[in-house]
Amino acid sequence: MPHEDNGPLRLGRIAYLNVWPLYEALVPAFPEGPDIRYVPGHPSALNAALASGDIDAAPASAFAYLAKPEAFTLLPDLCIRAATGPIQSVLLLSPVPLAELPTHLARTGDPVLLSGASASSNALLKVLWRFAWKFPEVRFETVPPGTGLATGKPFVEIGDLALARFLDAPDGWHVTDLGQAWLEYAGTPFVFALWIVREGLAGKGLSGLRRMHERLLAINAALPRTLAELVGAPSRPDWIGPGALLAYLRVVNYDFDAAARASLIYFAEHCRELGLIPAVPGLRFAL
């Protein structure tokens, strides 16, 4: 919908624990009001809202930027990535061990189920399938998040649903952490999300974005000191204990540094080779 840049900054918020520490500190500093409005959603919903102009900025799928770089710019120095390899909340779950999966699929004719909540993770699986694991071509289908287990077919799960599966794996299922799989293949931590800004943001919205970016950088810099206390906050979801949450948040990292940028471009090169994107884009920044 049309949006005047003299209105509130419309900031997307991924409804997952992977950004919870940032928003726990950001929202009190920038409470919702005439200057900012928070719009929750899973990554693919925020991707669509950015593309339609319904929000101004969000941590959203890195693949969304790679696929349509002319429509977006980026906030510098921030992303959502694995600290090293394992991420715990982006998983492939399979009824057989990974090495046996091609034979299993050839016998059953089953597809591999992708997550309707994801863009980056689905593309990552396709890249790993071809280049890291060198598996034969397979049929992919997309299903709503949280529905894969009941099908009995291999499926991708992301976010808090995946983290719950990681912490308590279902009997008889084999779990592959796609962040760890990328590290083993590429040698770099995988970048799942970028802070994406719609093209053309100006005026009051851009000024608000600049202030918010400065605060986010300060929040991120303080996390090594504040994280242990934060996981005991009353707003922590009751389905995960403070110890498990702290362990999870320590494998998540928000630094879009040189290694992360190189990892993103390397991933983009593989996506281009698979025909998932037309070209490897440059990185354009809003600030």
PDB file of C-alpha atoms in Angstrom:
ATOM      1  CA  MET A   1       0.000   0.000   0.000  1.00  0.00           C
ATOM      2  CA  PRO A   2       1.217   3.599  -0.468  1.00  0.00           C
ATOM      3  CA  HIS A   3       3.130   4.946   2.487  1.00  0.00           C
ATOM      4  CA  GLU A   4       4.182   8.464   3.355  1.00  0.00           C
ATOM      5  CA  ASP A   5       7.704   8.579   4.735  1.00  0.00           C
ATOM      6  CA  ASN A   6       6.572  11.152   7.319  1.00  0.00           C
ATOM      7  CA  GLY A   7       4.606   8.404   9.066  1.00  0.00           C
ATOM      8  CA  PRO A   8       5.984   5.895  11.576  1.00  0.00           C
ATOM      9  CA  LEU A   9       8.813   3.593  10.608  1.00  0.00           C
ATOM     10  CA  ARG A  10       7.175   0.214   9.987  1.00  0.00           C
ATOM     11  CA  LEU A  11       9.643  -2.364  11.279  1.00  0.00           C
ATOM     12  CA  GLY A  12       9.123  -6.072  10.748  1.00  0.00           C
ATOM     13  CA  ARG A  13       9.840  -8.452  13.589  1.00  0.00           C
ATOM     14  CA  ILE A  14      10.551 -12.131  12.978  1.00  0.00           C
ATOM     15  CA  ALA A  15       8.426 -14.055  15.450  1.00  0.00           C
ATOM     16  CA  TYR A  16      11.334 -16.326  16.417  1.00  0.00           C
ATOM     17  CA  LEU A  17      13.776 -16.522  19.294  1.00  0.00           C
ATOM     18  CA  ASN A  18      16.697 -15.870  16.956  1.00  0.00           C
ATOM     19  CA  VAL A  19      16.014 -12.113  17.172  1.00  0.00           C
ATOM     20  CA  TRP A  20      14.468 -12.063  20.638  1.00  0.00           C
ATOM     21  CA  PRO A  21      17.535 -10.557  22.397  1.00  0.00           C
ATOM     22  CA  LEU A  22      17.640  -7.622  19.991  1.00  0.00           C
ATOM     23  CA  TYR A  23      13.962  -6.740  20.275  1.00  0.00           C
ATOM     24  CA  GLU A  24      13.895  -7.245  24.049  1.00  0.00           C
ATOM     25  CA  ALA A  25      16.270  -4.285  24.264  1.00  0.00           C
ATOM     26  CA  LEU A  26      15.045  -2.350  21.217  1.00  0.00           C
ATOM     27  CA  VAL A  27      11.334  -2.111  22.025  1.00  0.00           C
ATOM     28  CA  PRO A  28      11.772  -0.367  25.412  1.00  0.00           C
ATOM     29  CA  ALA A  29      14.089   2.156  23.748  1.00  0.00           C
ATOM     30  CA  PHE A  30      11.753   2.613  20.762  1.00  0.00           C
ATOM     31  CA  PRO A  31       8.230   1.874  22.028  1.00  0.00           C
ATOM     32  CA  GLU A  32       5.477   1.608  19.466  1.00  0.00           C
ATOM     33  CA  GLY A  33       3.893   4.990  18.793  1.00  0.00           C
ATOM     34  CA  PRO A  34       3.941   7.845  16.277  1.00  0.00           C
ATOM     35  CA  ASP A  35       7.554   7.142  15.306  1.00  0.00           C
ATOM     36  CA  ILE A  36       7.625   3.350  14.971  1.00  0.00           C
ATOM     37  CA  ARG A  37       5.255   0.448  14.434  1.00  0.00           C
ATOM     38  CA  TYR A  38       6.272  -3.199  14.799  1.00  0.00           C
ATOM     39  CA  VAL A  39       4.896  -5.770  12.358  1.00  0.00           C
ATOM     40  CA  PRO A  40       5.426  -9.418  13.389  1.00  0.00           C
ATOM     41  CA  GLY A  41       5.677 -12.290  10.936  1.00  0.00           C
ATOM     42  CA  HIS A  42       7.727 -15.263   9.817  1.00  0.00           C
ATOM     43  CA  PRO A  43      10.521 -14.615   7.306  1.00  0.00           C
ATOM     44  CA  SER A  44       8.598 -15.293   4.104  1.00  0.00           C
ATOM     45  CA  ALA A  45       5.731 -13.030   5.257  1.00  0.00           C
ATOM     46  CA  LEU A  46       8.172 -10.215   5.982  1.00  0.00           C
ATOM     47  CA  ASN A  47       9.815 -10.797   2.595  1.00  0.00           C
ATOM     48  CA  ALA A  48       6.438 -10.270   0.930  1.00  0.00           C
ATOM     49  CA  ALA A  49       5.631  -7.211   3.043  1.00  0.00           C
ATOM     50  CA  LEU A  50       8.948  -5.600   2.109  1.00  0.00           C
ATOM     51  CA  ALA A  51       8.369  -6.340  -1.572  1.00  0.00           C
ATOM     52  CA  SER A  52       4.864  -4.830  -1.484  1.00  0.00           C
ATOM     53  CA  GLY A  53       5.950  -1.766   0.501  1.00  0.00           C
ATOM     54  CA  ASP A  54       3.771  -2.686   3.479  1.00  0.00           C
ATOM     55  CA  ILE A  55       6.778  -2.412   5.793  1.00  0.00           C
ATOM     56  CA  ASP A  56       9.905  -0.290   5.570  1.00  0.00           C
ATOM     57  CA  ALA A  57      12.568  -2.538   7.058  1.00  0.00           C
ATOM     58  CA  ALA A  58      12.943  -5.933   8.698  1.00  0.00           C
ATOM     59  CA  PRO A  59      15.324  -8.742   9.442  1.00  0.00           C
ATOM     60  CA  ALA A  60      14.234 -10.913   6.516  1.00  0.00           C
ATOM     61  CA  SER A  61      15.502 -13.780   4.386  1.00  0.00           C
ATOM     62  CA  ALA A  62      18.922 -13.168   2.874  1.00  0.00           C
ATOM     63  CA  PHE A  63      17.672 -14.969  -0.226  1.00  0.00           C
ATOM     64  CA  ALA A  64      14.972 -12.307  -0.690  1.00  0.00           C
ATOM     65  CA  TYR A  65      17.671  -9.679  -1.167  1.00  0.00           C
ATOM     66  CA  LEU A  66      19.717 -11.907  -3.476  1.00  0.00           C
ATOM     67  CA  ALA A  67      16.655 -12.589  -5.629  1.00  0.00           C
ATOM     68  CA  LYS A  68      15.542  -8.953  -5.981  1.00  0.00           C
ATOM     69  CA  PRO A  69      18.405  -6.606  -5.054  1.00  0.00           C
ATOM     70  CA  GLU A  70      17.013  -3.729  -7.105  1.00  0.00           C
ATOM     71  CA  ALA A  71      14.050  -3.467  -4.710  1.00  0.00           C
ATOM     72  CA  PHE A  72      16.015  -3.297  -1.479  1.00  0.00           C
ATOM     73  CA  THR A  73      18.980  -1.907   0.392  1.00  0.00           C
ATOM     74  CA  LEU A  74      20.601  -3.224   3.567  1.00  0.00           C
ATOM     75  CA  LEU A  75      21.445  -2.038   7.040  1.00  0.00           C
ATOM     76  CA  PRO A  76      25.220  -2.289   7.429  1.00  0.00           C
ATOM     77  CA  ASP A  77      26.986  -4.473   9.996  1.00  0.00           C
ATOM     78  CA  LEU A  78      23.933  -6.533  11.031  1.00  0.00           C
ATOM     79  CA  CYS A  79      22.542  -9.908   9.974  1.00  0.00           C
ATOM     80  CA  ILE A  80      21.339 -13.169  11.497  1.00  0.00           C
ATOM     81  CA  ARG A  81      23.907 -15.902  11.019  1.00  0.00           C
ATOM     82  CA  ALA A  82      25.458 -18.883  12.659  1.00  0.00           C
ATOM     83  CA  ALA A  83      28.246 -17.968  15.070  1.00  0.00           C
ATOM     84  CA  THR A  84      30.322 -20.791  13.582  1.00  0.00           C
ATOM     85  CA  GLY A  85      28.324 -23.646  12.098  1.00  0.00           C
ATOM     86  CA  PRO A  86      25.418 -25.188  13.996  1.00  0.00           C
ATOM     87  CA  ILE A  87      22.334 -22.995  14.255  1.00  0.00           C
ATOM     88  CA  GLN A  88      19.866 -25.442  15.933  1.00  0.00           C
ATOM     89  CA  SER A  89      16.826 -23.780  14.355  1.00  0.00           C
ATOM     90  CA  VAL A  90      17.253 -24.596  10.649  1.00  0.00           C
ATOM     91  CA  LEU A  91      16.978 -28.336  10.217  1.00  0.00           C
ATOM     92  CA  LEU A  92      16.386 -31.126   7.751  1.00  0.00           C
ATOM     93  CA  LEU A  93      14.530 -33.967   9.438  1.00  0.00           C
ATOM     94  CA  SER A  94      14.557 -37.317   7.687  1.00  0.00           C
ATOM     95  CA  PRO A  95      13.083 -40.742   8.456  1.00  0.00           C
ATOM     96  CA  VAL A  96      16.422 -42.303   7.404  1.00  0.00           C
ATOM     97  CA  PRO A  97      20.059 -41.235   7.855  1.00  0.00           C
ATOM     98  CA  LEU A  98      21.161 -38.509   5.457  1.00  0.00           C
ATOM     99  CA  ALA A  99      23.446 -40.804   3.463  1.00  0.00           C
ATOM    100  CA  GLU A 100      20.528 -43.179   2.841  1.00  0.00           C
ATOM    101  CA  LEU A 101      18.094 -40.465   1.810  1.00  0.00           C
ATOM    102  CA  PRO A 102      18.571 -40.660  -1.998  1.00  0.00           C
ATOM    103  CA  THR A 103      17.942 -44.420  -1.959  1.00  0.00           C
ATOM    104  CA  HIS A 104      14.920 -43.941   0.284  1.00  0.00           C
ATOM    105  CA  LEU A 105      13.440 -41.293  -2.016  1.00  0.00           C
ATOM    106  CA  ALA A 106      14.092 -43.361  -5.121  1.00  0.00           C
ATOM    107  CA  ARG A 107      12.232 -46.266  -3.526  1.00  0.00           C
ATOM    108  CA  THR A 108       9.279 -44.304  -2.150  1.00  0.00           C
ATOM    109  CA  GLY A 109       8.954 -41.578  -4.770  1.00  0.00           C
ATOM    110  CA  ASP A 110       8.507 -39.084  -1.953  1.00  0.00           C
ATOM    111  CA  PRO A 111       9.413 -35.407  -2.334  1.00  0.00           C
ATOM    112  CA  VAL A 112      11.499 -33.415   0.101  1.00  0.00           C
ATOM    113  CA  LEU A 113       9.254 -30.909   1.852  1.00  0.00           C
ATOM    114  CA  LEU A 114      10.389 -27.297   2.099  1.00  0.00           C
ATOM    115  CA  SER A 115       9.140 -24.805   4.674  1.00  0.00           C
ATOM    116  CA  GLY A 116       6.496 -22.295   3.689  1.00  0.00           C
ATOM    117  CA  ALA A 117       7.995 -19.960   6.289  1.00  0.00           C
ATOM    118  CA  SER A 118      11.400 -19.818   4.649  1.00  0.00           C
ATOM    119  CA  ALA A 119      13.316 -18.624   1.616  1.00  0.00           C
ATOM    120  CA  SER A 120      16.981 -18.750   2.626  1.00  0.00           C
ATOM    121  CA  SER A 121      16.747 -22.157   4.291  1.00  0.00           C
ATOM    122  CA  ASN A 122      14.961 -23.729   1.335  1.00  0.00           C
ATOM    123  CA  ALA A 123      17.583 -22.370  -1.048  1.00  0.00           C
ATOM    124  CA  LEU A 124      20.333 -23.540   1.304  1.00  0.00           C
ATOM    125  CA  LEU A 125      18.987 -27.086   1.243  1.00  0.00           C
ATOM    126  CA  LYS A 126      18.954 -27.062  -2.566  1.00  0.00           C
ATOM    127  CA  VAL A 127      22.545 -25.808  -2.644  1.00  0.00           C
ATOM    128  CA  LEU A 128      23.721 -28.423  -0.162  1.00  0.00           C
ATOM    129  CA  TRP A 129      21.804 -31.139  -1.996  1.00  0.00           C
ATOM    130  CA  ARG A 130      23.610 -30.443  -5.264  1.00  0.00           C
ATOM    131  CA  PHE A 131      27.034 -29.193  -4.288  1.00  0.00           C
ATOM    132  CA  ALA A 132      27.858 -30.520  -0.816  1.00  0.00           C
ATOM    133  CA  TRP A 133      26.088 -33.858  -0.750  1.00  0.00           C
ATOM    134  CA  LYS A 134      26.043 -34.382  -4.529  1.00  0.00           C
ATOM    135  CA  PHE A 135      22.684 -36.132  -4.337  1.00  0.00           C
ATOM    136  CA  PRO A 136      20.646 -36.841  -7.488  1.00  0.00           C
ATOM    137  CA  GLU A 137      17.829 -34.480  -8.406  1.00  0.00           C
ATOM    138  CA  VAL A 138      14.721 -34.795  -6.323  1.00  0.00           C
ATOM    139  CA  ARG A 139      11.254 -33.311  -6.246  1.00  0.00           C
ATOM    140  CA  PHE A 140      10.701 -30.488  -3.761  1.00  0.00           C
ATOM    141  CA  GLU A 141       7.316 -29.411  -2.427  1.00  0.00           C
ATOM    142  CA  THR A 142       6.460 -26.633   0.010  1.00  0.00           C
ATOM    143  CA  VAL A 143       4.263 -27.180   3.064  1.00  0.00           C
ATOM    144  CA  PRO A 144       3.162 -24.946   5.951  1.00  0.00           C
ATOM    145  CA  PRO A 145       5.530 -24.835   8.923  1.00  0.00           C
ATOM    146  CA  GLY A 146       4.888 -27.450  11.560  1.00  0.00           C
ATOM    147  CA  THR A 147       3.193 -29.929   9.221  1.00  0.00           C
ATOM    148  CA  GLY A 148       6.150 -31.940   7.929  1.00  0.00           C
ATOM    149  CA  LEU A 149       6.464 -34.485  10.718  1.00  0.00           C
ATOM    150  CA  ALA A 150       2.967 -35.886  10.237  1.00  0.00           C
ATOM    151  CA  THR A 151       3.692 -36.689   6.575  1.00  0.00           C
ATOM    152  CA  GLY A 152       6.518 -39.106   7.324  1.00  0.00           C
ATOM    153  CA  LYS A 153       8.546 -37.460   4.543  1.00  0.00           C
ATOM    154  CA  PRO A 154      11.849 -35.597   4.879  1.00  0.00           C
ATOM    155  CA  PHE A 155      11.188 -31.955   5.621  1.00  0.00           C
ATOM    156  CA  VAL A 156      12.776 -28.611   6.421  1.00  0.00           C
ATOM    157  CA  GLU A 157      11.781 -26.872   9.633  1.00  0.00           C
ATOM    158  CA  ILE A 158      12.943 -23.443  10.768  1.00  0.00           C
ATOM    159  CA  GLY A 159      12.591 -21.096  13.701  1.00  0.00           C
ATOM    160  CA  ASP A 160      11.184 -22.026  17.082  1.00  0.00           C
ATOM    161  CA  LEU A 161       9.488 -25.144  15.705  1.00  0.00           C
ATOM    162  CA  ALA A 162      12.882 -26.390  14.544  1.00  0.00           C
ATOM    163  CA  LEU A 163      14.555 -25.470  17.818  1.00  0.00           C
ATOM    164  CA  ALA A 164      11.958 -27.497  19.702  1.00  0.00           C
ATOM    165  CA  ARG A 165      12.713 -30.472  17.432  1.00  0.00           C
ATOM    166  CA  PHE A 166      16.438 -29.983  17.991  1.00  0.00           C
ATOM    167  CA  LEU A 167      16.015 -29.998  21.767  1.00  0.00           C
ATOM    168  CA  ASP A 168      13.689 -33.016  21.717  1.00  0.00           C
ATOM    169  CA  ALA A 169      14.177 -34.921  18.469  1.00  0.00           C
ATOM    170  CA  PRO A 170      11.208 -37.112  17.513  1.00  0.00           C
ATOM    171  CA  ASP A 171      11.842 -40.833  17.833  1.00  0.00           C
ATOM    172  CA  GLY A 172      13.105 -42.466  14.660  1.00  0.00           C
ATOM    173  CA  TRP A 173      13.971 -39.209  12.890  1.00  0.00           C
ATOM    174  CA  HIS A 174      17.437 -38.094  11.837  1.00  0.00           C
ATOM    175  CA  VAL A 175      18.279 -34.416  12.252  1.00  0.00           C
ATOM    176  CA  THR A 176      20.710 -32.478  10.052  1.00  0.00           C
ATOM    177  CA  ASP A 177      21.620 -28.950  11.136  1.00  0.00           C
ATOM    178  CA  LEU A 178      21.847 -27.025   7.862  1.00  0.00           C
ATOM    179  CA  GLY A 179      24.079 -24.361   9.391  1.00  0.00           C
ATOM    180  CA  GLN A 180      26.610 -27.008  10.362  1.00  0.00           C
ATOM    181  CA  ALA A 181      26.300 -28.630   6.925  1.00  0.00           C
ATOM    182  CA  TRP A 182      27.147 -25.305   5.250  1.00  0.00           C
ATOM    183  CA  LEU A 183      30.170 -24.814   7.524  1.00  0.00           C
ATOM    184  CA  GLU A 184      31.445 -28.280   6.650  1.00  0.00           C
ATOM    185  CA  TYR A 185      31.052 -27.527   2.947  1.00  0.00           C
ATOM    186  CA  ALA A 186      32.023 -23.861   2.666  1.00  0.00           C
ATOM    187  CA  GLY A 187      34.123 -23.282   5.767  1.00  0.00           C
ATOM    188  CA  THR A 188      32.166 -20.149   6.680  1.00  0.00           C
ATOM    189  CA  PRO A 189      29.143 -19.394   8.903  1.00  0.00           C
ATOM    190  CA  PHE A 190      25.890 -19.220   6.974  1.00  0.00           C
ATOM    191  CA  VAL A 191      23.958 -15.935   6.763  1.00  0.00           C
ATOM    192  CA  PHE A 192      20.247 -16.687   7.094  1.00  0.00           C
ATOM    193  CA  ALA A 193      18.821 -13.171   7.291  1.00  0.00           C
ATOM    194  CA  LEU A 194      19.788  -9.601   6.497  1.00  0.00           C
ATOM    195  CA  TRP A 195      18.309  -6.358   7.779  1.00  0.00           C
ATOM    196  CA  ILE A 196      16.551  -5.371   4.575  1.00  0.00           C
ATOM    197  CA  VAL A 197      15.208  -1.902   3.781  1.00  0.00           C
ATOM    198  CA  ARG A 198      12.730  -1.099   1.029  1.00  0.00           C
ATOM    199  CA  GLU A 199      14.165   0.971  -1.801  1.00  0.00           C
ATOM    200  CA  GLY A 200      13.385   4.674  -1.593  1.00  0.00           C
ATOM    201  CA  LEU A 201      12.855   5.071   2.143  1.00  0.00           C
ATOM    202  CA  ALA A 202      13.419   8.754   2.925  1.00  0.00           C
ATOM    203  CA  GLY A 203      12.429  11.581   5.243  1.00  0.00           C
ATOM    204  CA  LYS A 204      11.206  10.776   8.736  1.00  0.00           C
ATOM    205  CA  GLY A 205      11.340   7.043   8.085  1.00  0.00           C
ATOM    206  CA  LEU A 206      15.000   7.136   7.105  1.00  0.00           C
ATOM    207  CA  SER A 207      15.866   9.303  10.105  1.00  0.00           C
ATOM    208  CA  GLY A 208      14.119   6.836  12.385  1.00  0.00           C
ATOM    209  CA  LEU A 209      15.922   3.968  10.722  1.00  0.00           C
ATOM    210  CA  ARG A 210      19.274   5.631  11.380  1.00  0.00           C
ATOM    211  CA  ARG A 211      18.508   6.047  15.089  1.00  0.00           C
ATOM    212  CA  MET A 212      17.245   2.477  15.343  1.00  0.00           C
ATOM    213  CA  HIS A 213      20.360   1.157  13.582  1.00  0.00           C
ATOM    214  CA  GLU A 214      22.633   2.953  16.044  1.00  0.00           C
ATOM    215  CA  ARG A 215      20.718   1.434  18.957  1.00  0.00           C
ATOM    216  CA  LEU A 216      20.815  -2.061  17.428  1.00  0.00           C
ATOM    217  CA  LEU A 217      24.587  -1.842  17.039  1.00  0.00           C
ATOM    218  CA  ALA A 218      24.905  -0.856  20.693  1.00  0.00           C
ATOM    219  CA  ILE A 219      22.582  -3.687  21.764  1.00  0.00           C
ATOM    220  CA  ASN A 220      24.575  -6.199  19.748  1.00  0.00           C
ATOM    221  CA  ALA A 221      27.872  -4.982  21.196  1.00  0.00           C
ATOM    222  CA  ALA A 222      26.509  -5.410  24.729  1.00  0.00           C
ATOM    223  CA  LEU A 223      25.077  -8.916  24.253  1.00  0.00           C
ATOM    224  CA  PRO A 224      28.155 -10.800  25.513  1.00  0.00           C
ATOM    225  CA  ARG A 225      27.629  -9.039  28.860  1.00  0.00           C
ATOM    226  CA  THR A 226      23.828  -9.087  28.988  1.00  0.00           C
ATOM    227  CA  LEU A 227      22.799 -12.410  27.457  1.00  0.00           C
ATOM    228  CA  ALA A 228      23.083 -14.565  30.581  1.00  0.00           C
ATOM    229  CA  GLU A 229      20.807 -12.203  32.502  1.00  0.00           C
ATOM    230  CA  LEU A 230      18.422 -11.743  29.591  1.00  0.00           C
ATOM    231  CA  VAL A 231      17.477 -15.435  29.339  1.00  0.00           C
ATOM    232  CA  GLY A 232      15.990 -15.199  32.826  1.00  0.00           C
ATOM    233  CA  ALA A 233      13.608 -12.414  31.831  1.00  0.00           C
ATOM    234  CA  PRO A 234       9.864 -12.966  32.464  1.00  0.00           C
ATOM    235  CA  SER A 235       9.222 -12.630  28.724  1.00  0.00           C
ATOM    236  CA  ARG A 236      11.197 -15.812  27.999  1.00  0.00           C
ATOM    237  CA  PRO A 237       8.839 -18.390  26.437  1.00  0.00           C
ATOM    238  CA  ASP A 238       7.914 -21.084  28.944  1.00  0.00           C
ATOM    239  CA  TRP A 239       8.601 -23.938  26.519  1.00  0.00           C
ATOM    240  CA  ILE A 240      12.373 -23.470  26.726  1.00  0.00           C
ATOM    241  CA  GLY A 241      14.511 -23.297  29.849  1.00  0.00           C
ATOM    242  CA  PRO A 242      17.062 -20.553  30.446  1.00  0.00           C
ATOM    243  CA  GLY A 243      20.006 -22.927  29.979  1.00  0.00           C
ATOM    244  CA  ALA A 244      18.783 -24.217  26.625  1.00  0.00           C
ATOM    245  CA  LEU A 245      17.915 -20.704  25.485  1.00  0.00           C
ATOM    246  CA  LEU A 246      21.351 -19.397  26.449  1.00  0.00           C
ATOM    247  CA  ALA A 247      23.023 -22.271  24.580  1.00  0.00           C
ATOM    248  CA  TYR A 248      20.911 -21.484  21.517  1.00  0.00           C
ATOM    249  CA  LEU A 249      21.528 -17.753  21.542  1.00  0.00           C
ATOM    250  CA  ARG A 250      25.260 -18.390  21.764  1.00  0.00           C
ATOM    251  CA  VAL A 251      25.202 -20.157  18.381  1.00  0.00           C
ATOM    252  CA  VAL A 252      23.350 -17.200  16.824  1.00  0.00           C
ATOM    253  CA  ASN A 253      25.392 -14.178  15.771  1.00  0.00           C
ATOM    254  CA  TYR A 254      24.394 -10.766  14.407  1.00  0.00           C
ATOM    255  CA  ASP A 255      27.704  -9.492  12.978  1.00  0.00           C
ATOM    256  CA  PHE A 256      27.624  -8.873   9.234  1.00  0.00           C
ATOM    257  CA  ASP A 257      31.403  -8.807   9.061  1.00  0.00           C
ATOM    258  CA  ALA A 258      33.806  -9.615   6.231  1.00  0.00           C
ATOM    259  CA  ALA A 259      33.508 -13.379   6.753  1.00  0.00           C
ATOM    260  CA  ALA A 260      29.713 -13.179   6.726  1.00  0.00           C
ATOM    261  CA  ARG A 261      29.686 -11.064   3.567  1.00  0.00           C
ATOM    262  CA  ALA A 262      32.021 -13.529   1.844  1.00  0.00           C
ATOM    263  CA  SER A 263      29.796 -16.421   2.909  1.00  0.00           C
ATOM    264  CA  LEU A 264      26.716 -14.663   1.533  1.00  0.00           C
ATOM    265  CA  ILE A 265      28.350 -14.027  -1.836  1.00  0.00           C
ATOM    266  CA  TYR A 266      29.600 -17.621  -2.022  1.00  0.00           C
ATOM    267  CA  PHE A 267      26.057 -18.807  -1.363  1.00  0.00           C
ATOM    268  CA  ALA A 268      24.762 -16.415  -4.031  1.00  0.00           C
ATOM    269  CA  GLU A 269      27.186 -17.878  -6.573  1.00  0.00           C
ATOM    270  CA  HIS A 270      25.751 -21.333  -5.909  1.00  0.00           C
ATOM    271  CA  CYS A 271      22.193 -20.022  -6.154  1.00  0.00           C
ATOM    272  CA  ARG A 272      23.003 -18.466  -9.519  1.00  0.00           C
ATOM    273  CA  GLU A 273      24.506 -21.722 -10.755  1.00  0.00           C
ATOM    274  CA  LEU A 274      21.303 -23.526  -9.776  1.00  0.00           C
ATOM    275  CA  GLY A 275      19.202 -20.898 -11.557  1.00  0.00           C
ATOM    276  CA  LEU A 276      17.591 -19.716  -8.329  1.00  0.00           C
ATOM    277  CA  ILE A 277      18.713 -16.113  -8.959  1.00  0.00           C
ATOM    278  CA  PRO A 278      19.706 -14.464 -12.257  1.00  0.00           C
ATOM    279  CA  ALA A 279      23.011 -12.980 -11.068  1.00  0.00           C
ATOM    280  CA  VAL A 280      25.161 -12.405  -8.006  1.00  0.00           C
ATOM    281  CA  PRO A 281      24.208  -8.924  -6.770  1.00  0.00           C
ATOM    282  CA  GLY A 282      26.319  -6.271  -5.161  1.00  0.00           C
ATOM    283  CA  LEU A 283      25.516  -5.210  -1.631  1.00  0.00           C
ATOM    284  CA  ARG A 284      23.799  -1.805  -1.417  1.00  0.00           C
ATOM    285  CA  PHE A 285      23.358  -0.142   1.943  1.00  0.00           C
ATOM    286  CA  ALA A 286      20.660   2.242   3.127  1.00  0.00           C
ATOM    287  CA  LEU A 287      22.940   4.165   5.499  1.00  0.00           C
TER     288      LEU A 287
END
